[in-house]
Amino acid sequence: MNDTLRVPGDVLAALDRAPGRALMLGHVHPDADVLGTLLAIAEALRARRWSVVAGGPHRAPDALSFLPGVEGYEVLKTLDGTFDVVVLTDCPNPDRTEGLIDAAKDAAPVVVNIDHHPDNRRYGTVNWIDVGAAATGEMVYRLLTALRAPVTPTIATNLFTAVHTDTGSFRYSNVTPETFDIAAALTAAGARPEVVSSALYERRAPDALRLLADALARVRVSDDGRVAWLALPSGAVPERLIESEELVNYPRSIGSVKVACLLRELGGARVKVSLRGKGEVDVNKIAAAFGGGGHANAAGCTVSGTLEVVTRRILDAVSAALAAPR
Ligand code: AMP
Ligand code: MN
Ligand code: MN
């Protein structure tokens, strides 16, 4: 792989310059792909004597407290001062910054948008969208290599975790030979797969399995077995369980299931919906019909209405998508 050729010149030019002040701006409810990539770029720029602020509208979840440098990730409601460059990763649209992108555009001449979502709105002054990348983590590995930035063990851990989580531990259809090439390079650079796996999946609290059992008792499966869903009234399970478990993966794990849904009642009569597919339907099209988006096999949206009504509407849309010829 010739990394320099595969990273657009304007992306390299935005970062390969005299040090200044940079903002690494995260999306709402940050996951490992956005955090790992922003922390990796932040470390690489700081090594080049940039002054870097990393943060976003929401705090990093406790489940990702093991990511090196995440303690410096700030909750930002407004932006202080000006920046020479703002970088967003894994963020398909400006809505997912709760308005910070508009402030960032006023505060900086250059906004770099690095993402792998097919519905990316190209809101940056520089846009690099690679829908073939399993994770933004793969793109940022290529970026740092092209910049000849040393991939330290802490950068490697951040990027390995980004790739690990967005591929469901290297299990999903987005995995390519290059995913493994990059994971191998990151492991050679000091990422430790067993440490990352254990940090992600073996740090449950003593009461977590009981809470998980309570939540999973609510899973429902359609008569034909092709759709499974989990509808959670607000307060039904503690927030920390939702943060630490990818609950939608449990209905997804049923063999006959083609589309899995997690519906979480939020305050204010809104429901957060997560959709997962297995190639039969593009769940991002279903999410888009409700104002959301995502990837073909992993998408989400937030819908107004009661849990009961939103569940019905989503299930109807899923049935229609499964019935429609592709
Ligand atoms: P989630 O189900 O929240 O883990 O999200 C799965 C995928 O869908 C991620 O790639 C998100 O970027 C995307 N996604 C989730 N919620 C939304 C939304 N409200 N609008 C656009 N994309 C979303
Ligand atoms: Mn993300
Ligand atoms: Mn991602």
Tab-separated table of C-alpha atoms and ligand atoms in Angstrom:
chain	number	residue	atom	x	y	z
A	1	MET	CA	0.000	0.000	0.000
A	2	ASN	CA	1.391	3.393	-0.943
A	3	ASP	CA	-0.021	5.538	1.836
A	4	THR	CA	1.026	8.896	0.460
A	5	LEU	CA	-0.890	8.270	-2.755
A	6	ARG	CA	-4.013	7.186	-0.888
A	7	VAL	CA	-4.228	10.164	1.467
A	8	PRO	CA	-5.453	13.287	-0.359
A	9	GLY	CA	-2.817	16.011	-0.715
A	10	ASP	CA	-5.030	18.678	0.823
A	11	VAL	CA	-5.425	16.595	3.995
A	12	LEU	CA	-1.647	16.210	4.276
A	13	ALA	CA	-1.101	19.891	3.561
A	14	ALA	CA	-3.547	20.921	6.297
A	15	LEU	CA	-1.539	19.079	8.950
A	16	ASP	CA	2.014	18.993	7.570
A	17	ARG	CA	2.905	22.609	8.319
A	18	ALA	CA	4.458	24.825	10.980
A	19	PRO	CA	2.952	24.084	14.389
A	20	GLY	CA	-0.026	26.104	15.506
A	21	ARG	CA	-3.177	25.583	17.549
A	22	ALA	CA	-5.459	22.691	16.619
A	23	LEU	CA	-8.860	21.454	17.720
A	24	MET	CA	-9.797	17.764	17.550
A	25	LEU	CA	-13.602	17.900	17.570
A	26	GLY	CA	-15.623	14.806	18.480
A	27	HIS	CA	-19.164	13.751	17.647
A	28	VAL	CA	-22.046	13.258	20.104
A	29	HIS	CA	-21.818	10.234	22.409
A	30	PRO	CA	-18.232	9.557	21.379
A	31	ASP	CA	-17.265	5.972	20.600
A	32	ALA	CA	-13.847	4.367	20.236
A	33	ASP	CA	-13.522	5.207	16.528
A	34	VAL	CA	-13.876	8.938	17.029
A	35	LEU	CA	-11.950	9.069	20.313
A	36	GLY	CA	-9.122	6.783	19.203
A	37	THR	CA	-8.554	8.709	15.984
A	38	LEU	CA	-8.738	12.178	17.552
A	39	LEU	CA	-6.391	11.158	20.372
A	40	ALA	CA	-3.971	9.626	17.861
A	41	ILE	CA	-3.841	12.750	15.695
A	42	ALA	CA	-3.579	14.921	18.822
A	43	GLU	CA	-0.545	12.985	20.041
A	44	ALA	CA	1.132	13.123	16.638
A	45	LEU	CA	0.608	16.891	16.383
A	46	ARG	CA	1.762	17.540	19.966
A	47	ALA	CA	4.972	15.645	19.156
A	48	ARG	CA	5.412	18.304	16.470
A	49	ARG	CA	4.877	21.051	19.048
A	50	TRP	CA	1.308	21.875	18.158
A	51	SER	CA	-0.967	23.080	20.918
A	52	VAL	CA	-3.995	20.768	20.744
A	53	VAL	CA	-7.453	20.853	22.321
A	54	ALA	CA	-9.470	17.609	22.040
A	55	GLY	CA	-13.128	17.506	22.981
A	56	GLY	CA	-16.728	17.440	21.916
A	57	PRO	CA	-20.297	17.937	23.071
A	58	HIS	CA	-20.319	14.838	25.329
A	59	ARG	CA	-17.801	13.266	27.698
A	60	ALA	CA	-15.951	10.072	26.856
A	61	PRO	CA	-17.765	7.064	28.357
A	62	ASP	CA	-16.233	5.255	31.331
A	63	ALA	CA	-16.052	2.097	29.231
A	64	LEU	CA	-13.346	3.838	27.148
A	65	SER	CA	-11.410	5.298	30.082
A	66	PHE	CA	-8.506	3.000	29.172
A	67	LEU	CA	-7.740	4.834	25.921
A	68	PRO	CA	-4.373	6.566	26.327
A	69	GLY	CA	-4.879	10.328	26.671
A	70	VAL	CA	-8.677	10.186	26.985
A	71	GLU	CA	-8.477	11.940	30.364
A	72	GLY	CA	-7.617	15.087	28.393
A	73	TYR	CA	-10.769	14.866	26.237
A	74	GLU	CA	-12.896	17.856	27.210
A	75	VAL	CA	-16.623	18.482	27.226
A	76	LEU	CA	-17.034	21.558	25.027
A	77	LYS	CA	-20.186	23.644	24.950
A	78	THR	CA	-18.489	26.619	23.229
A	79	LEU	CA	-15.054	27.141	21.689
A	80	ASP	CA	-12.385	29.364	23.239
A	81	GLY	CA	-10.158	31.423	20.933
A	82	THR	CA	-9.120	30.668	17.394
A	83	PHE	CA	-7.474	27.637	15.801
A	84	ASP	CA	-5.236	27.101	12.796
A	85	VAL	CA	-6.972	23.848	11.989
A	86	VAL	CA	-9.968	21.879	13.215
A	87	VAL	CA	-10.134	18.132	12.603
A	88	LEU	CA	-13.319	16.050	12.791
A	89	THR	CA	-13.207	12.277	12.438
A	90	ASP	CA	-16.010	9.717	12.070
A	91	CYS	CA	-18.600	12.502	11.984
A	92	PRO	CA	-20.972	12.344	8.995
A	93	ASN	CA	-22.904	15.526	9.543
A	94	PRO	CA	-22.811	18.847	11.381
A	95	ASP	CA	-25.841	17.892	13.534
A	96	ARG	CA	-23.647	15.387	15.301
A	97	THR	CA	-21.553	18.171	16.892
A	98	GLU	CA	-24.520	19.978	18.500
A	99	GLY	CA	-23.619	23.180	16.681
A	100	LEU	CA	-19.900	23.170	17.517
A	101	ILE	CA	-19.039	22.778	13.855
A	102	ASP	CA	-20.475	26.228	13.132
A	103	ALA	CA	-18.364	27.736	15.912
A	104	ALA	CA	-15.351	25.811	14.588
A	105	LYS	CA	-15.827	27.236	11.108
A	106	ASP	CA	-15.785	30.748	12.561
A	107	ALA	CA	-12.758	29.939	14.721
A	108	ALA	CA	-10.516	28.320	12.086
A	109	PRO	CA	-9.638	28.776	8.406
A	110	VAL	CA	-9.301	25.042	7.818
A	111	VAL	CA	-11.780	22.314	8.860
A	112	VAL	CA	-10.636	18.783	7.996
A	113	ASN	CA	-13.393	16.142	7.744
A	114	ILE	CA	-12.067	12.562	7.844
A	115	ASP	CA	-14.772	9.899	7.751
A	116	HIS	CA	-15.969	6.535	6.431
A	117	HIS	CA	-19.758	7.071	6.550
A	118	PRO	CA	-21.468	6.891	3.143
A	119	ASP	CA	-23.844	9.740	4.055
A	120	ASN	CA	-21.067	12.197	4.949
A	121	ARG	CA	-22.199	15.734	4.114
A	122	ARG	CA	-18.722	17.052	3.146
A	123	TYR	CA	-19.052	19.981	5.545
A	124	GLY	CA	-15.280	20.557	5.855
A	125	THR	CA	-13.044	22.888	3.896
A	126	VAL	CA	-11.068	19.679	3.305
A	127	ASN	CA	-13.020	16.413	3.022
A	128	TRP	CA	-11.591	12.898	2.960
A	129	ILE	CA	-14.305	10.253	2.854
A	130	ASP	CA	-13.394	6.610	2.321
A	131	VAL	CA	-16.506	4.442	2.551
A	132	GLY	CA	-14.343	1.367	2.010
A	133	ALA	CA	-12.559	1.887	5.321
A	134	ALA	CA	-13.954	-0.336	8.085
A	135	ALA	CA	-13.142	2.374	10.622
A	136	THR	CA	-11.868	5.921	10.573
A	137	GLY	CA	-9.026	4.328	12.541
A	138	GLU	CA	-7.753	2.715	9.321
A	139	MET	CA	-7.719	6.079	7.553
A	140	VAL	CA	-5.878	7.797	10.397
A	141	TYR	CA	-3.269	5.032	10.436
A	142	ARG	CA	-2.698	5.760	6.734
A	143	LEU	CA	-2.655	9.499	7.436
A	144	LEU	CA	-0.019	9.277	10.172
A	145	THR	CA	2.099	6.943	8.032
A	146	ALA	CA	1.902	9.347	5.111
A	147	LEU	CA	2.877	12.206	7.437
A	148	ARG	CA	5.826	10.098	8.625
A	149	ALA	CA	4.595	10.597	12.171
A	150	PRO	CA	5.933	7.939	14.548
A	151	VAL	CA	3.200	5.490	15.566
A	152	THR	CA	3.894	5.230	19.292
A	153	PRO	CA	2.444	2.414	21.427
A	154	THR	CA	-0.206	4.808	22.741
A	155	ILE	CA	-1.211	5.930	19.241
A	156	ALA	CA	-1.256	2.268	18.186
A	157	THR	CA	-3.539	1.370	21.101
A	158	ASN	CA	-5.972	4.161	20.229
A	159	LEU	CA	-6.135	3.224	16.555
A	160	PHE	CA	-6.279	-0.526	17.212
A	161	THR	CA	-9.247	0.026	19.539
A	162	ALA	CA	-10.975	2.170	16.897
A	163	VAL	CA	-10.632	-0.590	14.295
A	164	HIS	CA	-11.464	-3.337	16.800
A	165	THR	CA	-14.779	-1.778	17.855
A	166	ASP	CA	-16.018	-0.622	14.425
A	167	THR	CA	-15.441	-4.122	13.026
A	168	GLY	CA	-17.128	-5.898	15.968
A	169	SER	CA	-13.755	-7.419	16.891
A	170	PHE	CA	-12.865	-8.109	13.256
A	171	ARG	CA	-16.133	-9.988	12.634
A	172	TYR	CA	-18.245	-7.743	10.375
A	173	SER	CA	-18.528	-7.515	6.594
A	174	ASN	CA	-16.562	-4.250	6.581
A	175	VAL	CA	-13.346	-6.164	7.372
A	176	THR	CA	-10.922	-6.265	4.418
A	177	PRO	CA	-7.411	-7.637	3.980
A	178	GLU	CA	-6.198	-4.097	4.646
A	179	THR	CA	-7.962	-4.118	8.015
A	180	PHE	CA	-5.700	-6.978	9.056
A	181	ASP	CA	-2.625	-5.339	7.496
A	182	ILE	CA	-3.291	-2.236	9.571
A	183	ALA	CA	-4.096	-4.226	12.715
A	184	ALA	CA	-0.822	-6.120	12.230
A	185	ALA	CA	1.122	-2.882	11.818
A	186	LEU	CA	-0.538	-1.422	14.925
A	187	THR	CA	0.265	-4.569	16.903
A	188	ALA	CA	3.877	-4.350	15.738
A	189	ALA	CA	3.858	-0.713	16.883
A	190	GLY	CA	2.842	-1.698	20.400
A	191	ALA	CA	-0.937	-2.178	20.530
A	192	ARG	CA	-1.712	-5.268	22.609
A	193	PRO	CA	-4.818	-7.106	21.366
A	194	GLU	CA	-5.340	-8.985	24.629
A	195	VAL	CA	-5.149	-5.783	26.669
A	196	VAL	CA	-7.638	-4.010	24.392
A	197	SER	CA	-10.046	-6.994	24.319
A	198	SER	CA	-9.923	-7.353	28.054
A	199	ALA	CA	-10.412	-3.595	28.569
A	200	LEU	CA	-13.419	-3.630	26.229
A	201	TYR	CA	-15.116	-6.870	27.237
A	202	GLU	CA	-13.854	-8.081	30.596
A	203	ARG	CA	-14.345	-5.159	32.941
A	204	ARG	CA	-17.992	-5.759	33.847
A	205	ALA	CA	-19.211	-4.679	37.272
A	206	PRO	CA	-20.265	-7.487	39.644
A	207	ASP	CA	-23.970	-6.711	39.113
A	208	ALA	CA	-23.699	-6.278	35.331
A	209	LEU	CA	-24.843	-9.760	34.332
A	210	ARG	CA	-27.977	-9.536	36.472
A	211	LEU	CA	-28.812	-6.137	34.931
A	212	LEU	CA	-28.040	-7.524	31.496
A	213	ALA	CA	-30.364	-10.479	32.126
A	214	ASP	CA	-33.165	-8.057	33.099
A	215	ALA	CA	-32.601	-6.065	29.905
A	216	LEU	CA	-32.361	-9.127	27.643
A	217	ALA	CA	-35.633	-10.496	29.004
A	218	ARG	CA	-37.249	-7.699	26.983
A	219	VAL	CA	-35.924	-8.921	23.611
A	220	ARG	CA	-38.732	-9.767	21.203
A	221	VAL	CA	-38.532	-11.706	17.928
A	222	SER	CA	-40.959	-11.410	15.005
A	223	ASP	CA	-43.080	-14.447	14.102
A	224	ASP	CA	-40.954	-15.137	11.040
A	225	GLY	CA	-37.769	-14.824	13.096
A	226	ARG	CA	-36.261	-12.213	10.800
A	227	VAL	CA	-36.498	-9.171	13.090
A	228	ALA	CA	-35.556	-8.914	16.759
A	229	TRP	CA	-35.832	-5.834	18.899
A	230	LEU	CA	-35.244	-4.579	22.391
A	231	ALA	CA	-37.385	-1.664	23.557
A	232	LEU	CA	-36.190	-0.053	26.788
A	233	PRO	CA	-38.414	2.380	28.697
A	234	SER	CA	-36.398	5.182	30.296
A	235	GLY	CA	-34.942	4.074	33.597
A	236	ALA	CA	-35.540	0.367	32.861
A	237	VAL	CA	-31.807	-0.273	32.939
A	238	PRO	CA	-29.068	1.977	34.310
A	239	GLU	CA	-27.290	4.295	31.899
A	240	ARG	CA	-23.965	2.664	32.750
A	241	LEU	CA	-25.204	-0.657	31.361
A	242	ILE	CA	-26.266	0.973	28.109
A	243	GLU	CA	-22.889	2.699	27.867
A	244	SER	CA	-20.859	-0.414	28.546
A	245	GLU	CA	-22.831	-3.012	26.551
A	246	GLU	CA	-23.612	-2.915	22.833
A	247	LEU	CA	-27.103	-4.158	23.652
A	248	VAL	CA	-28.209	-4.246	20.005
A	249	ASN	CA	-25.692	-7.031	19.400
A	250	TYR	CA	-27.806	-9.490	21.411
A	251	PRO	CA	-30.903	-9.440	19.180
A	252	ARG	CA	-28.471	-9.345	16.248
A	253	SER	CA	-26.872	-12.587	17.447
A	254	ILE	CA	-30.013	-14.673	16.748
A	255	GLY	CA	-29.299	-16.769	13.666
A	256	SER	CA	-32.518	-16.112	11.751
A	257	VAL	CA	-32.448	-12.353	12.417
A	258	LYS	CA	-31.820	-10.101	9.425
A	259	VAL	CA	-32.424	-6.770	11.191
A	260	ALA	CA	-31.946	-6.030	14.886
A	261	CYS	CA	-33.224	-2.916	16.654
A	262	LEU	CA	-32.543	-1.292	19.987
A	263	LEU	CA	-35.066	1.396	20.986
A	264	ARG	CA	-34.257	3.494	24.035
A	265	GLU	CA	-36.772	5.916	25.441
A	266	LEU	CA	-35.109	9.249	26.201
A	267	GLY	CA	-36.604	12.172	28.073
A	268	GLY	CA	-38.936	14.519	26.188
A	269	ALA	CA	-40.870	11.829	24.304
A	270	ARG	CA	-37.940	10.915	22.073
A	271	VAL	CA	-36.576	7.479	21.279
A	272	LYS	CA	-33.004	6.674	20.247
A	273	VAL	CA	-32.979	3.869	17.714
A	274	SER	CA	-30.022	1.671	16.769
A	275	LEU	CA	-30.379	-0.593	13.750
A	276	ARG	CA	-28.127	-3.455	12.690
A	277	GLY	CA	-28.344	-5.436	9.467
A	278	LYS	CA	-26.606	-8.429	7.976
A	279	GLY	CA	-26.572	-7.446	4.306
A	280	GLU	CA	-30.228	-8.098	3.421
A	281	VAL	CA	-31.351	-4.469	3.737
A	282	ASP	CA	-29.475	-1.184	4.019
A	283	VAL	CA	-30.452	-0.098	7.508
A	284	ASN	CA	-29.021	3.377	6.903
A	285	LYS	CA	-31.872	3.934	4.424
A	286	ILE	CA	-34.386	3.084	7.145
A	287	ALA	CA	-32.583	5.395	9.592
A	288	ALA	CA	-32.418	8.142	6.967
A	289	ALA	CA	-36.202	8.009	6.547
A	290	PHE	CA	-36.383	9.006	10.226
A	291	GLY	CA	-33.753	11.744	9.962
A	292	GLY	CA	-30.754	9.629	10.983
A	293	GLY	CA	-28.075	7.782	9.063
A	294	GLY	CA	-25.041	5.544	9.350
A	295	HIS	CA	-23.658	2.567	7.463
A	296	ALA	CA	-25.440	-0.116	5.415
A	297	ASN	CA	-25.309	-2.568	8.333
A	298	ALA	CA	-25.179	-0.184	11.337
A	299	ALA	CA	-27.250	2.940	11.566
A	300	GLY	CA	-29.261	5.033	13.970
A	301	CYS	CA	-31.776	7.805	14.404
A	302	THR	CA	-33.615	9.677	17.136
A	303	VAL	CA	-37.382	9.783	16.670
A	304	SER	CA	-40.065	11.819	18.451
A	305	GLY	CA	-42.944	9.898	20.001
A	306	THR	CA	-43.684	7.410	22.718
A	307	LEU	CA	-41.673	4.201	22.912
A	308	GLU	CA	-44.692	2.191	21.811
A	309	VAL	CA	-45.449	4.340	18.774
A	310	VAL	CA	-41.834	4.668	17.650
A	311	THR	CA	-41.286	0.919	18.038
A	312	ARG	CA	-44.303	0.254	15.822
A	313	ARG	CA	-43.188	2.767	13.195
A	314	ILE	CA	-39.647	1.385	13.078
A	315	LEU	CA	-40.817	-2.242	12.903
A	316	ASP	CA	-43.205	-1.337	10.075
A	317	ALA	CA	-40.344	0.325	8.190
A	318	VAL	CA	-38.094	-2.687	8.775
A	319	SER	CA	-40.811	-5.089	7.533
A	320	ALA	CA	-41.360	-2.967	4.438
A	321	ALA	CA	-37.609	-2.912	3.717
A	322	LEU	CA	-37.352	-6.691	4.153
A	323	ALA	CA	-40.341	-7.218	1.845
A	324	ALA	CA	-39.051	-4.892	-0.875
A	325	PRO	CA	-37.037	-6.484	-3.689
A	326	ARG	CA	-33.470	-5.117	-3.733
B	1	AMP	P1	-25.359	3.445	16.982
B	1	AMP	O1	-26.503	2.552	16.710
B	1	AMP	O2	-25.712	4.637	17.793
B	1	AMP	O3	-24.165	2.706	17.504
B	1	AMP	O4	-24.916	4.022	15.583
B	1	AMP	C1	-24.593	3.187	14.517
B	1	AMP	C2	-24.156	4.009	13.338
B	1	AMP	O5	-25.212	4.877	12.944
B	1	AMP	C3	-22.967	4.909	13.604
B	1	AMP	O6	-22.129	4.800	12.481
B	1	AMP	C4	-23.521	6.287	13.721
B	1	AMP	O7	-22.642	7.203	13.133
B	1	AMP	C5	-24.816	6.226	12.949
B	1	AMP	N1	-25.871	6.995	13.630
B	1	AMP	C6	-26.426	6.721	14.828
B	1	AMP	N2	-27.367	7.641	15.167
B	1	AMP	C7	-27.406	8.526	14.145
B	1	AMP	C8	-28.163	9.718	13.876
B	1	AMP	N3	-29.087	10.187	14.734
B	1	AMP	N4	-27.902	10.378	12.731
B	1	AMP	C9	-26.978	9.915	11.861
B	1	AMP	N5	-26.247	8.811	12.036
B	1	AMP	C10	-26.440	8.113	13.158
B	2	MN	MN	-18.449	6.948	15.764
B	3	MN	MN	-16.631	4.745	12.651
